[in-house]
Short mmCIF file of C-alpha atoms and ligand atoms in Angstrom, two decimals:
data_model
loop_
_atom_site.label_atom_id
_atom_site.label_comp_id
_atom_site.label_asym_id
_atom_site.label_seq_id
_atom_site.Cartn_x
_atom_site.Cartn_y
_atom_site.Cartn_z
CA UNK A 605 131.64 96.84 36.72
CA UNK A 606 132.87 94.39 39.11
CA UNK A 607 132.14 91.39 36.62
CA UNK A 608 135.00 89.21 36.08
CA UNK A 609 135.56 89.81 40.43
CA UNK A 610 131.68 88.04 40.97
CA UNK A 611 132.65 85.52 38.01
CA UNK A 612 135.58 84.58 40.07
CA UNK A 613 134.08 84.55 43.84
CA UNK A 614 131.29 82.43 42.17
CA UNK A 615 133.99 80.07 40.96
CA UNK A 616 135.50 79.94 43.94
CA UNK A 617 131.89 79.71 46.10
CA UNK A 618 130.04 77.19 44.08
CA UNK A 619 133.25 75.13 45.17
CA UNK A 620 132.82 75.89 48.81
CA UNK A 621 129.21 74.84 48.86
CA UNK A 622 129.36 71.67 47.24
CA UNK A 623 130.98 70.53 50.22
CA UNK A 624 129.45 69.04 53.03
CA UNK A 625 131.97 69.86 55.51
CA UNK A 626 135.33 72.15 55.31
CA UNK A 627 138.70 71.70 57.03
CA UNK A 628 140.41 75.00 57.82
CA UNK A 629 142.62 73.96 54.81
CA UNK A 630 139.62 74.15 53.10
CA UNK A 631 138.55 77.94 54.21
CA UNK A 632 142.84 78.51 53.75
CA UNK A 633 142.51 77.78 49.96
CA UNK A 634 139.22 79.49 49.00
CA UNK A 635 140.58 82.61 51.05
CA UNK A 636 144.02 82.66 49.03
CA UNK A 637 141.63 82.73 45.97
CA UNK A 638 139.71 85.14 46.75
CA UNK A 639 142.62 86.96 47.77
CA UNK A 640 143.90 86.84 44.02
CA UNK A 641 140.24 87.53 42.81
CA UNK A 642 140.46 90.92 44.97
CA UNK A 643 143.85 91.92 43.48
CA UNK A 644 143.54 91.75 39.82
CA UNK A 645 139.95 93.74 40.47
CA UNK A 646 142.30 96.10 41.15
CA UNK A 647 141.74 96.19 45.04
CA UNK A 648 143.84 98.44 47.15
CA UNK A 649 147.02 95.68 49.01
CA UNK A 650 145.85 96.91 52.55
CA UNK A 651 142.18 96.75 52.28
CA UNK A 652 142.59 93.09 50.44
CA UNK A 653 144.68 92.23 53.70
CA UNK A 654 141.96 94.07 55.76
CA UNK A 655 139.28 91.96 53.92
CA UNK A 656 140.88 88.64 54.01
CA UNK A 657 142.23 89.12 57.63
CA UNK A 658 138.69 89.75 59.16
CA UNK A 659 136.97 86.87 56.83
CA UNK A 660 140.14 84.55 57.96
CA UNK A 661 139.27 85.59 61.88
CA UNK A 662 135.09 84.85 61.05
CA UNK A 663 135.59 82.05 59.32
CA UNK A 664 138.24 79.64 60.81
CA UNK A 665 136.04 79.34 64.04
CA UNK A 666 134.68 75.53 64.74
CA UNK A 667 131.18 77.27 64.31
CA UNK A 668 131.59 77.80 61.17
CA UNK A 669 133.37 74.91 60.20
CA UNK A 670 130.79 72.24 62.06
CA UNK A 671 127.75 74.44 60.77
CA UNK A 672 125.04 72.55 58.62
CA UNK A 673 126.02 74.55 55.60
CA UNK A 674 129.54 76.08 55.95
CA UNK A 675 130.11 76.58 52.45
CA UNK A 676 127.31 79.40 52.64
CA UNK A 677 128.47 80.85 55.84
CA UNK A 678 131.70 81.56 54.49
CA UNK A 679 130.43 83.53 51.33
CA UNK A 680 128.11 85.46 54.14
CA UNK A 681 130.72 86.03 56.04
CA UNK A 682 132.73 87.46 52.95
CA UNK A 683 129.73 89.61 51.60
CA UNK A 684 130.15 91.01 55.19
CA UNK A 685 133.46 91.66 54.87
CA UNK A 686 132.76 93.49 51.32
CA UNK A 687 129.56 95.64 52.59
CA UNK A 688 131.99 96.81 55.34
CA UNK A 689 134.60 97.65 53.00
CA UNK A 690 132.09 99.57 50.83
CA UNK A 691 131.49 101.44 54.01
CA UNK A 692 128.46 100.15 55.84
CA UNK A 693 124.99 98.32 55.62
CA UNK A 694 121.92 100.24 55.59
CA UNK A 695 123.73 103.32 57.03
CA UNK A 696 125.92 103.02 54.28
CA UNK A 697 123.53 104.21 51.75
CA UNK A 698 123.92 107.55 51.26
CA UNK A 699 122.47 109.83 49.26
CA UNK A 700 123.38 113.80 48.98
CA UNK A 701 122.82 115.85 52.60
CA UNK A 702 120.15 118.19 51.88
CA UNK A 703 119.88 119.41 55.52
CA UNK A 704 120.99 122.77 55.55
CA UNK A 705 119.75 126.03 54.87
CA UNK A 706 118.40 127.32 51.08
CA UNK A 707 120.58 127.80 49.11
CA UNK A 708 122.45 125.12 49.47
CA UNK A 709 125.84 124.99 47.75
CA UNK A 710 127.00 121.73 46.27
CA UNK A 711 130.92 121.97 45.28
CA UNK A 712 131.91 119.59 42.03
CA UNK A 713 135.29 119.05 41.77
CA UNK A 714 137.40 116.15 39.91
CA UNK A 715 139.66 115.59 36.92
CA UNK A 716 139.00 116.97 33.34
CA UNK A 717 136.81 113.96 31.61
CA UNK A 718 135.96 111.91 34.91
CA UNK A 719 132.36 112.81 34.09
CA UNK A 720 132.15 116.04 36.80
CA UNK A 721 129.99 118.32 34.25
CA UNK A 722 127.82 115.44 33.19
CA UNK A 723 127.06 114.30 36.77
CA UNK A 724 126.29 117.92 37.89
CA UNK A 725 123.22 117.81 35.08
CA UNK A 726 122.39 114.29 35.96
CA UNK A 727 122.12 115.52 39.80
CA UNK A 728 120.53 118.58 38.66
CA UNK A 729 117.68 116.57 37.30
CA UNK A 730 117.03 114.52 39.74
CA UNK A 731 116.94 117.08 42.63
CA UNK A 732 114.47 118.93 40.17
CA UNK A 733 112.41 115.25 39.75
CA UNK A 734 112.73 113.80 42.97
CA UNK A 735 113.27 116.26 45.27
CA UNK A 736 111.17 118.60 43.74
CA UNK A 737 113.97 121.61 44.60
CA UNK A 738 114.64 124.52 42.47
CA UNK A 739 118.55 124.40 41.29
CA UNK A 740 120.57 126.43 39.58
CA UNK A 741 123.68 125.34 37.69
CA UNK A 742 126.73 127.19 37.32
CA UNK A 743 129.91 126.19 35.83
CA UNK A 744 133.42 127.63 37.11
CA UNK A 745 135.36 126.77 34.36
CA UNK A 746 137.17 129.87 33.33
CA UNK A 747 139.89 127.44 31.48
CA UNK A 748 137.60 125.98 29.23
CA UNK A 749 135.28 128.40 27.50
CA UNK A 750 132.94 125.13 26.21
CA UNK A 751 132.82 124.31 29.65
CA UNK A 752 130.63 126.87 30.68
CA UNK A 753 128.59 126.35 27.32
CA UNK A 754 128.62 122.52 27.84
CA UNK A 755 126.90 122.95 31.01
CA UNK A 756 124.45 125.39 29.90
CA UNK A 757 123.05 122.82 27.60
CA UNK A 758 123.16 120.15 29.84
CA UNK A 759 120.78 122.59 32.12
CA UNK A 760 118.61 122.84 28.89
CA UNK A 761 118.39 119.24 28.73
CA UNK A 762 117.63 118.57 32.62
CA UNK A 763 115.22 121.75 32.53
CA UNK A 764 116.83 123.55 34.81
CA UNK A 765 118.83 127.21 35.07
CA UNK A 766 121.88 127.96 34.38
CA UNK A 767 123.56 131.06 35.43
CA UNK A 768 123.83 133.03 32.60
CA UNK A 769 127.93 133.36 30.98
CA UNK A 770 129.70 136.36 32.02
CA UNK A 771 133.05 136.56 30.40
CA UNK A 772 136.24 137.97 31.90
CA UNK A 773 134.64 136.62 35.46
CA UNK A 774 137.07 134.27 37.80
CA UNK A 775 135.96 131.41 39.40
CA UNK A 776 134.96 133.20 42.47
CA UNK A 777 133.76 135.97 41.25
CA UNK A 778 131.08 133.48 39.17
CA UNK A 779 130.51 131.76 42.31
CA UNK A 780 129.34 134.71 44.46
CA UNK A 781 127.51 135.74 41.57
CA UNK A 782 126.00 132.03 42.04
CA UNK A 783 125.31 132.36 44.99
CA UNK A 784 123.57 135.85 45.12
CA UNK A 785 121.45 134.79 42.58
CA UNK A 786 120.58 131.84 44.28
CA UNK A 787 119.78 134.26 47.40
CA UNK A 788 117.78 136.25 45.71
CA UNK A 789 115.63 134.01 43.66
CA UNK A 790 115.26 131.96 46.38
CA UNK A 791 116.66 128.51 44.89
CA UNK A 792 116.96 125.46 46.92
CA UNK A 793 120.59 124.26 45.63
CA UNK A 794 123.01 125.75 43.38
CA UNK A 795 125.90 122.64 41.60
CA UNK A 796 129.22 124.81 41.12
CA UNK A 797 131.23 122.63 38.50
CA UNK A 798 134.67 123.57 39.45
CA UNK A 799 137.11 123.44 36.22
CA UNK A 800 139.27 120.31 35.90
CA UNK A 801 142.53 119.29 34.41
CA UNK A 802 144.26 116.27 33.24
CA UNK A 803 146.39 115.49 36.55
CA UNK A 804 146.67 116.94 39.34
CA UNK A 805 148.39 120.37 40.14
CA UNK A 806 148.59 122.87 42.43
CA UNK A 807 147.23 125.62 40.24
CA UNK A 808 144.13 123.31 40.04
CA UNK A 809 144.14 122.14 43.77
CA UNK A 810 144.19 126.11 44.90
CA UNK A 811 141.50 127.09 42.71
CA UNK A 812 138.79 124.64 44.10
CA UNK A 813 140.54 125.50 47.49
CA UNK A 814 139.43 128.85 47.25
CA UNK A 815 136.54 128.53 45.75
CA UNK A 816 135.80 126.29 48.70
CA UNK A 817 136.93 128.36 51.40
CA UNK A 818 134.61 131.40 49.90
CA UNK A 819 131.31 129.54 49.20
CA UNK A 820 131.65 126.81 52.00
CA UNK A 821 129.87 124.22 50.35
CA UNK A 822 127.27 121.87 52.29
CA UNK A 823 128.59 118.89 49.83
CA UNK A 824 131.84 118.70 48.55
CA UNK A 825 131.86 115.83 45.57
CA UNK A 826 134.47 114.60 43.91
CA UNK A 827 133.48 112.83 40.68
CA UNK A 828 135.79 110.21 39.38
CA UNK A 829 135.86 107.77 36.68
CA UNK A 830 135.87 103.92 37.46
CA UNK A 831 137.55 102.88 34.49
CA UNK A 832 140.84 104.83 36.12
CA UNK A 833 141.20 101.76 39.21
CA UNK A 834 143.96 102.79 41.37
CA UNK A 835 144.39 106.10 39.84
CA UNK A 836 141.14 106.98 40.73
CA UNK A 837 141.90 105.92 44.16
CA UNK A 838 145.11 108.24 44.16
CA UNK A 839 143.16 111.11 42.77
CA UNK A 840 140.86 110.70 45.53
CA UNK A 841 143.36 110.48 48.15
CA UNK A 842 144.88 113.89 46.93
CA UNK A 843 141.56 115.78 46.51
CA UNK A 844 140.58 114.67 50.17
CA UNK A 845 144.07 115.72 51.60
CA UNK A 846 143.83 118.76 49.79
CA UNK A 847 140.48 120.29 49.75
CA UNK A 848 138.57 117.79 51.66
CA UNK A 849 135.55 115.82 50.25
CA UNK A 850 132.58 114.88 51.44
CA UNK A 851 131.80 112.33 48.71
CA UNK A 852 132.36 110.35 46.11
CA UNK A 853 130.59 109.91 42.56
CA UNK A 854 132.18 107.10 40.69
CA UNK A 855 131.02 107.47 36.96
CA UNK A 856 131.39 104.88 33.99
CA UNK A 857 129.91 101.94 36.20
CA UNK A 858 128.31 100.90 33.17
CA UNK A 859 131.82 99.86 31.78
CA UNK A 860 133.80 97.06 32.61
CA UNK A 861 135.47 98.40 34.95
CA UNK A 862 137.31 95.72 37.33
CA UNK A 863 135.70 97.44 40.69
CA UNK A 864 138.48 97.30 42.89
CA UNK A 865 138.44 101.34 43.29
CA UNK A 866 135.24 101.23 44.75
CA UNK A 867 136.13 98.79 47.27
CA UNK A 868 139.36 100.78 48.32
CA UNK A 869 137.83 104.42 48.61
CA UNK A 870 136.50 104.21 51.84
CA UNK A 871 139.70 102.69 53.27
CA UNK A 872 141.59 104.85 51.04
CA UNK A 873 140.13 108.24 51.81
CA UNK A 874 137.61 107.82 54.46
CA UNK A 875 134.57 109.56 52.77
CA UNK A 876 131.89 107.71 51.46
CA UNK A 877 130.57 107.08 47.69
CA UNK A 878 127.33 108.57 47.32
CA UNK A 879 126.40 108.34 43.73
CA UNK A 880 127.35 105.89 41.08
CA UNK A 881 126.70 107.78 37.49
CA UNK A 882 125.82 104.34 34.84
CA UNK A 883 125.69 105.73 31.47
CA UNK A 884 125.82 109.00 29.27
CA UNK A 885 121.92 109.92 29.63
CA UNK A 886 121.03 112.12 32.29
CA UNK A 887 118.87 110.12 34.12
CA UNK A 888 121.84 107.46 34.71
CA UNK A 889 123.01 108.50 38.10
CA UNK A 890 122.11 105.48 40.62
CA UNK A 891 122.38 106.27 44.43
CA UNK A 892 125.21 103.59 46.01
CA UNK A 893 123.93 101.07 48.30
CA UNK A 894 127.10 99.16 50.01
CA UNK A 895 124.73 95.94 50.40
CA UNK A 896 123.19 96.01 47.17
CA UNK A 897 126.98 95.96 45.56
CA UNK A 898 127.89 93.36 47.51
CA UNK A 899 124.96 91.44 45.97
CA UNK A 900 126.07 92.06 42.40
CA UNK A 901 129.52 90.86 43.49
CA UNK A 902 128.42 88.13 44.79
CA UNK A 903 125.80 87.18 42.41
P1 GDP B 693 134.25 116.48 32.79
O1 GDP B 693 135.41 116.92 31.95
O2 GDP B 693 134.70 115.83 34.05
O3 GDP B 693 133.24 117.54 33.04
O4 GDP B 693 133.55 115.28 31.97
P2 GDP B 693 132.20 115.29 31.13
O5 GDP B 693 131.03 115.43 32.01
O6 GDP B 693 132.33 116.23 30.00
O7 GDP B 693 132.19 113.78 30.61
C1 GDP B 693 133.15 113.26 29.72
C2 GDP B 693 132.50 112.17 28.88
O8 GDP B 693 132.13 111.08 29.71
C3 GDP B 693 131.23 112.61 28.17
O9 GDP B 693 131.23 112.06 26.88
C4 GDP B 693 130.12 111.99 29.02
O10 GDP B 693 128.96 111.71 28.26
C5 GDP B 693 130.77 110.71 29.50
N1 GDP B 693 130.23 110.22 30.77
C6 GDP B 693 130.02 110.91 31.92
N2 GDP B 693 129.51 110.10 32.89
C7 GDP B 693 129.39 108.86 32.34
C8 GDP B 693 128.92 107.57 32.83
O11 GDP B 693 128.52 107.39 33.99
N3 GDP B 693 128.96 106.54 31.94
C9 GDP B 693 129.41 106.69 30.66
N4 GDP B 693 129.40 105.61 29.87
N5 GDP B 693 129.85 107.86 30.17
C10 GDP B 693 129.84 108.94 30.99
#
């Protein structure tokens, strides 16, 4: 991800700081290139404006322009401007909010094939590894009867339980029945992998709805796939409107994706990405650092 956007900013940098001294015309130009960079990565219009606006305001003062290096100023300045849009510096860095009482429900919800039944394995087995909790797994997939089976051996592979298949059971019912169990055998978290489909509907939108209203998940994720751009973006928008998020995963970061999705969602929705899932194996989940992105942008 993100690496014809760096391969252009580098272009446009390695410019910038073979000059001595820059003119505003100079800071003008390099800004209405990175303004193109930002665009066909796929940024959202408004936060490219939002970007560009607040670099403009940093970087036109005489400061800047008289400094010893401006050239360098300017790309701090606009890794700034990206760490904000990625939503924050060191606060920014969020992991998953463990802070509430055992069990602790964690709500999956996204579109069919964004990655949601992988990434509830892949956290799964980490909270196992790292966080030494006890989780259980259940999948509320009612639509798709390999969904339920998909996840079970995903919980096979991360060494983990899974609650065993009941058929006939609706999402809610399986849920509670989540839930109790997770009561009762005193687990620290239990991952309900809400069903997906291939757009968004209302049928889909009122499931997870209720399903959210009955188990009132602690974390709310919504897992969506990079390689979408904008439509991620949209998809995002809608869940957060709808059922109400209280993170992001953004899977397929391993592909070559253009990035600009990632730099939009804050804006876009207002919750945060938490995770970044980077590959098919279950250990690929990475946990999303806004400053560390910014880096990799920016090379
Ligand atoms: P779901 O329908 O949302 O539950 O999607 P799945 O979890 O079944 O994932 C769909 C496909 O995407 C599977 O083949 C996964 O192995 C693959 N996948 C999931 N996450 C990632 C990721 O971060 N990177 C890559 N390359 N593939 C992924």
């Amino acid at each position: 991800m993100f690496e014809a956007l760096g391969n252009r900013l580098q272009g446009v940098f390695d410019r910038l700081r073979g000059r001595g001294a820059l003119s505003e015309s100079d800071v003008s130009d390099a800004l209405r290139e990175v303004r193109v960079a930002l665009l066909e990565a796929d940024v959202a219009l408004p936060v490219v404006r939002d970007i560009i606006a607040k670099v403009r305001e940093r970087a036109v003062g005489q400061e800047v322009i008289r400094s010893i290096q401006p050239g360098q100023q300017v790309v701090k300045i606009v890794h700034d401007a990206l760490v904000e849009a990625l939503g924050g510096g060191d606060e920014g860095a969020r992991g998953l909010d463990l802070n509430a009482p055992s069990p602790i429900p964690i709500l999956m919800v996204g579109l069919q094939g964004s990655g949601k039944t992988t990434t509830s394995g892949k956290i799964a087995l980490r909270l196992k590894g790292r966080e030494r909790k006890k989780v259980l797994l259940a999948s509320l997939d009612v639509h798709r009867p390999a969904a339920q089976l998909q996840l079970a051996q995903l919980a096979e592979r991360a060494e983990v339980v899974s609650l065993p298949i009941v058929a006939g059971q609706s999402p809610l019912q399986i849920a509670e029945r989540a839930m109790d169990l997770g009561r009762r055998e005193l687990y620290d978290v239990v991952i309900l992998d809400t069903a997906g489909r291939l757009a968004i509907d209302d049928a889909l939108m009122d499931e997870v709805a209720a399903v959210k209203a009955a188990v009132k998940p602690h974390e709310t994720l919504l897992v969506v796939d990079a390689m979408t751009g904008q439509d991620s973006v949209n998809t995002a928008r809608a869940f957060n409107e709808r059922v109400g998020i209280t993170g992001i995963v953004m899977t397929r970061v391993d592909g070559d994706a253009r990035g600009g999705a990632a730099l939009s969602m804050r804006a876009v929705t207002g919750a945060p990405i938490k995770l970044l899932g980077a590959g098919e194996k279950l250990d690929a989940l990475e946990e999303f650092h806004p400053d560390r992105i910014a880096n990799r942008i920016l090379g």
